[in-house]
Coordinates of C-alpha atoms and ligand atoms in Angstrom, one line a residue:
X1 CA 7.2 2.2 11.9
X2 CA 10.6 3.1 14.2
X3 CA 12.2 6.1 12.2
X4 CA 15.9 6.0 12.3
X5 CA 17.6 9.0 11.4
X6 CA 19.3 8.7 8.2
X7 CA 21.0 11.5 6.8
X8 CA 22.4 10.0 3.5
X9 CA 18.2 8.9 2.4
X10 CA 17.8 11.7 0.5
X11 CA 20.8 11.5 -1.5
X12 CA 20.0 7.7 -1.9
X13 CA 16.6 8.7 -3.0
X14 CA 17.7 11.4 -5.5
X15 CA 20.1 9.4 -6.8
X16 CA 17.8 6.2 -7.4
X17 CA 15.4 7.9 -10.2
X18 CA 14.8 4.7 -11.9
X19 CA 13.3 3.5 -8.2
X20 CA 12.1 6.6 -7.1
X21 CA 10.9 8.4 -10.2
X22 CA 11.4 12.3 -9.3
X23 CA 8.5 14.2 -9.9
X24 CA 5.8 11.6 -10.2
X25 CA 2.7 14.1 -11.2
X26 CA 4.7 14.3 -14.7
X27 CA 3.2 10.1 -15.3
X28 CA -0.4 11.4 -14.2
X29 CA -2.3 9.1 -16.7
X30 CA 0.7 8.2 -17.9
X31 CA 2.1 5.5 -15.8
X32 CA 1.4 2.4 -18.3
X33 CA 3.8 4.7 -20.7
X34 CA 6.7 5.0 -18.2
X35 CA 6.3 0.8 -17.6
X36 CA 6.1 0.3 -21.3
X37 CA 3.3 -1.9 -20.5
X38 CA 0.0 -2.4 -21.0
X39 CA -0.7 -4.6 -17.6
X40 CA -2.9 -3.3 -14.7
X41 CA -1.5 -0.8 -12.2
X42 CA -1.3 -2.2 -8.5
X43 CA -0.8 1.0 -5.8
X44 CA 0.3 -0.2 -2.4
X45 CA -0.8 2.9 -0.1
X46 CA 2.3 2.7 3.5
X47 CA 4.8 0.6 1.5
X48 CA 7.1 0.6 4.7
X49 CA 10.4 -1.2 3.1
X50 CA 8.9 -3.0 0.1
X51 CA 8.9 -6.3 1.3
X52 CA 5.5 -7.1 0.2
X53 CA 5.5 -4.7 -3.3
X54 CA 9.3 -6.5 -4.2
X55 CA 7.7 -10.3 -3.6
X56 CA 4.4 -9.0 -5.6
X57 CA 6.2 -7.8 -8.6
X58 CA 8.5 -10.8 -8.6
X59 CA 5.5 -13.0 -8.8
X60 CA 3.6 -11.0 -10.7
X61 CA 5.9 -9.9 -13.9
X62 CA 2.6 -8.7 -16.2
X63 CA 1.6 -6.3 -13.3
X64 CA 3.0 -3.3 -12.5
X65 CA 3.5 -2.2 -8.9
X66 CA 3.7 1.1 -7.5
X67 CA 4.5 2.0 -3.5
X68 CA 3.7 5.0 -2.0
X69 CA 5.9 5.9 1.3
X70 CA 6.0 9.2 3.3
X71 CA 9.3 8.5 4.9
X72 CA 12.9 8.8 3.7
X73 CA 14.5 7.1 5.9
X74 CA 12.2 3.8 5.0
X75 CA 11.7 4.2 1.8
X76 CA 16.2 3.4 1.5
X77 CA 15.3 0.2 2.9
X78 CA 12.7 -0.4 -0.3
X79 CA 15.2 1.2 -2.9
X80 CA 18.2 -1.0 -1.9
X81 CA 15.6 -4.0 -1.7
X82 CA 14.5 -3.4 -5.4
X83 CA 18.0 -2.7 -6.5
X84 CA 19.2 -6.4 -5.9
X85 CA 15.9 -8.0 -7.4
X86 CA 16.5 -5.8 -10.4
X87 CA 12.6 -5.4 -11.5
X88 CA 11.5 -3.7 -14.3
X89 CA 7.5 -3.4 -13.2
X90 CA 8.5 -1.8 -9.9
X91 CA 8.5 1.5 -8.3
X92 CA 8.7 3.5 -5.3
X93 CA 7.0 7.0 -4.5
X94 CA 8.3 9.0 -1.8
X95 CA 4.9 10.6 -0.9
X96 CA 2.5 11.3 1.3
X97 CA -1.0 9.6 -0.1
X98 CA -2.9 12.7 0.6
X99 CA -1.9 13.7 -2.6
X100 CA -2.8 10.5 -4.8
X101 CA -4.5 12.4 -7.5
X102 CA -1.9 14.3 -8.5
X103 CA 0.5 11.0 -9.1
X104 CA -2.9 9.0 -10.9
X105 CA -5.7 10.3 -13.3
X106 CA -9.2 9.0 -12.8
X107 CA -9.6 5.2 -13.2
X108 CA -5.4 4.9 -13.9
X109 CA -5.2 2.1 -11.2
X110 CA -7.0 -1.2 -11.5
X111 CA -6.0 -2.4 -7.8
X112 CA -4.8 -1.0 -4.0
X113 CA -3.0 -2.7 -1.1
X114 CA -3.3 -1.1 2.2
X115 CA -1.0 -3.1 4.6
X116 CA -0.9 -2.8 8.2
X117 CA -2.0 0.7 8.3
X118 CA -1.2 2.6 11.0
X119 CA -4.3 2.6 13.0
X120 CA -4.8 5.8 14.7
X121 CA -6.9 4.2 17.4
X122 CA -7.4 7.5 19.1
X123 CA -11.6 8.7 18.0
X124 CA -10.5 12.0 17.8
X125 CA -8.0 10.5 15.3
X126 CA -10.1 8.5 12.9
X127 CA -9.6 10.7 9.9
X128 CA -6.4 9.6 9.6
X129 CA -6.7 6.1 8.8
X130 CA -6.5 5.0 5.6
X131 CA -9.9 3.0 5.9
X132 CA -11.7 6.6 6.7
X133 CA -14.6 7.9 3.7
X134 CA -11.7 11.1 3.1
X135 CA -9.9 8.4 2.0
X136 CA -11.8 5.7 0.1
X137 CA -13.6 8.9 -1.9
X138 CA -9.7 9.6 -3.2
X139 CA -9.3 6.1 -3.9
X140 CA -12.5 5.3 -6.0
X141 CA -11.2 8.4 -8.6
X142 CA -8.5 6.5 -9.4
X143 CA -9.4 2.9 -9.1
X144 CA -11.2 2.0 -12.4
X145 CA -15.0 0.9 -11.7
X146 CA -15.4 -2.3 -9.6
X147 CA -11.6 -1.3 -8.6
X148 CA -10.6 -3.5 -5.4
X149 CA -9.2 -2.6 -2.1
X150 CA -6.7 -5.6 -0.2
X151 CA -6.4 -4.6 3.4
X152 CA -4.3 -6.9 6.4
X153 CA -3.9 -6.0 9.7
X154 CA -3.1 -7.5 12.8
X155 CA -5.4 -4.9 14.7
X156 CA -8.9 -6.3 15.4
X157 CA -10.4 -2.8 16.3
X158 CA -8.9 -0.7 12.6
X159 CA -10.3 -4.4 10.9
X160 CA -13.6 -3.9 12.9
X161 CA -13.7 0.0 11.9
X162 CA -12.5 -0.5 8.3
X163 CA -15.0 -3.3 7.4
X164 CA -17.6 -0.5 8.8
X165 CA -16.1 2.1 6.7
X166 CA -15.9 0.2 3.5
X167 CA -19.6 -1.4 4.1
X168 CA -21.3 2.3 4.6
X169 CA -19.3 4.0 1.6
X170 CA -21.3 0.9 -0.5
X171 CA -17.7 -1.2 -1.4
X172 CA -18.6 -5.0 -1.4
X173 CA -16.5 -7.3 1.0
X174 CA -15.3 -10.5 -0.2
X175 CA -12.8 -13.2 1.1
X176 CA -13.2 -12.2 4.7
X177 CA -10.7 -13.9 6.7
X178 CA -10.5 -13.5 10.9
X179 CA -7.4 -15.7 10.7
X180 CA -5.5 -15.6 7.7
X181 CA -2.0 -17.5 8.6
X182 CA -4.9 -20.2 9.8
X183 CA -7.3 -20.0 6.6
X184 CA -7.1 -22.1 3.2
X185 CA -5.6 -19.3 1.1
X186 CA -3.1 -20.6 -1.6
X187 CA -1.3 -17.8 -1.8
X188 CA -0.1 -15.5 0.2
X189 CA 3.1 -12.4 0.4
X190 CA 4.0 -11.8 3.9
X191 CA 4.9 -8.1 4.9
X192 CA 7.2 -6.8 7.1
X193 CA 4.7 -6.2 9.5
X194 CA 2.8 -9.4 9.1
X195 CA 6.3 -11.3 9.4
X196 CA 6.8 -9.5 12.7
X197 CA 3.3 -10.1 14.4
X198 CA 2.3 -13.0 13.3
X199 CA 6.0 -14.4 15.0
X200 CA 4.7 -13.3 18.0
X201 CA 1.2 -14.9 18.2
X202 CA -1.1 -12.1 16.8
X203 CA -3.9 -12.9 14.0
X204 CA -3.8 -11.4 10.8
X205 CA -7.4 -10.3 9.4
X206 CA -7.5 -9.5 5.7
X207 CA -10.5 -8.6 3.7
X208 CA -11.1 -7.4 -0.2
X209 CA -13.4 -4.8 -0.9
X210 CA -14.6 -4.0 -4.3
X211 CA -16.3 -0.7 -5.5
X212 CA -19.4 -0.2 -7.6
X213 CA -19.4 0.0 -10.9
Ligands
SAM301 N1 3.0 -1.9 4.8 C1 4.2 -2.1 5.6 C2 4.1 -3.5 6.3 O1 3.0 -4.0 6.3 O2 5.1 -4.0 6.7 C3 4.5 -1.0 6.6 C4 3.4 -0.8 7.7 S1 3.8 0.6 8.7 C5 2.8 0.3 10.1 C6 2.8 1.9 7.9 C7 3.6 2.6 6.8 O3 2.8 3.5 6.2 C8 4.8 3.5 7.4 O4 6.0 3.2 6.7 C9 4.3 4.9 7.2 O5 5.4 5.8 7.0 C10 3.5 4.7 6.0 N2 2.5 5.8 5.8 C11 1.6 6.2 6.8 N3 0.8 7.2 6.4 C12 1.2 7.4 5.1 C13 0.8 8.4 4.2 N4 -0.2 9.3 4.4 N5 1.4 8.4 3.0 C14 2.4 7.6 2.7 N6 2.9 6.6 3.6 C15 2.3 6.6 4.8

């Protein structure tokens, strides 16, 4: 993601509470409470600018979305995106996922979306990717049993590592696909990302993985 220095995101951010809820460990186990709903809770993990999240919760009005993002200056991009479409099931955390469990109780969320991940290709490195055991042990606390994990990328070596990763933690893969834009899925919400390389030529890989009970 290019970072462009914006020096009016936080204000944007502060002043966008019903977007960007401040202080999101006060809706630890408490999130279907804030929505006023009883639907599942979807958790996009490296929302970018909300493309994907925005589409999902416009399609999806009985689920409620929540996107974690690290960066200010991206995370404007998702708040003024969610302003227009005016969502009620929609928000945005401006956080780093390291510290998931302090925004979801065990078993909160019933589904994740990691999106064009940043893939850290470097060995050294692998820790860092969002496919990595560190990270699918913090997932599993708060995904309820059998919770699922959608991942797309357009990188065939974080793809190759991730179904590894997911396969030895003892997740089960389903819906495989090398090829996605080129595959018989019905339905799917392009991201930022995905828009971008799959313009210029590259093939999207997308897989679901599903814990144990
Ligand atoms: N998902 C979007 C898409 O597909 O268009 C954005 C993909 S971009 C390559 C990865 C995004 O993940 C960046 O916006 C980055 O800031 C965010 N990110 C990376 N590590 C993160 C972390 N630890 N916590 C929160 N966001 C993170």
């Amino acid at each position: 993601m290019r970072l462009r220095n914006k020096p009016w995101a936080a204000e944007k951010i502060a002043n966008s509470p019903n977007i960007v809820p401040p202080n999101p460990s006060e809706y630890r186990g408490e999130w279907a409470a804030y929505f006023n709903h009883n639907g599942p809770i979807h958790v996009e993990v490296g929302t970018g600018k909300g493309k994907f999240l925005t589409e999902m919760a416009q399609a999806y009005p009985d689920v409620c979305f929540i996107g974690i993002e690290k960066f200010d200056s991206v995370i404007v991009s998702a708040i003024e995106r969610a302003e227009k479409a005016n969502l009620p099931n929609l928000v945005f955390l401006n956080e780093d996922v390291q510290e998931l469990r302090s925004f979801f109780a065990e078993g909160e969320i019933d589904q994740l979306y990691l999106n064009f991940s940043d893939p850290w290709p470097k060995v050294r490195h692998a820790k860092r990717r969002l496919t990595h055991e560190g990270f699918l042990s913090m997932y599993q606390e708060v995904l309820k049993p059998k919770g699922e994990v959608h991942f797309k990328t357009d990188n065939q070596g974080l793809f190759e590592y991730s179904l590894e990763s997911f396969s030895k933690y003892g997740l089960k893969l389903q819906n495989i696909s090398l090829d996605l834009h080129n595959s018989d899925i019905s339905f799917n919400v392009m991201t930022e990302y995905e828009e971008k390389f799959s313009e210029r030529g590259n093939r999207i890989y997308r897989c679901e993985a599903s814990f144990p009970s």
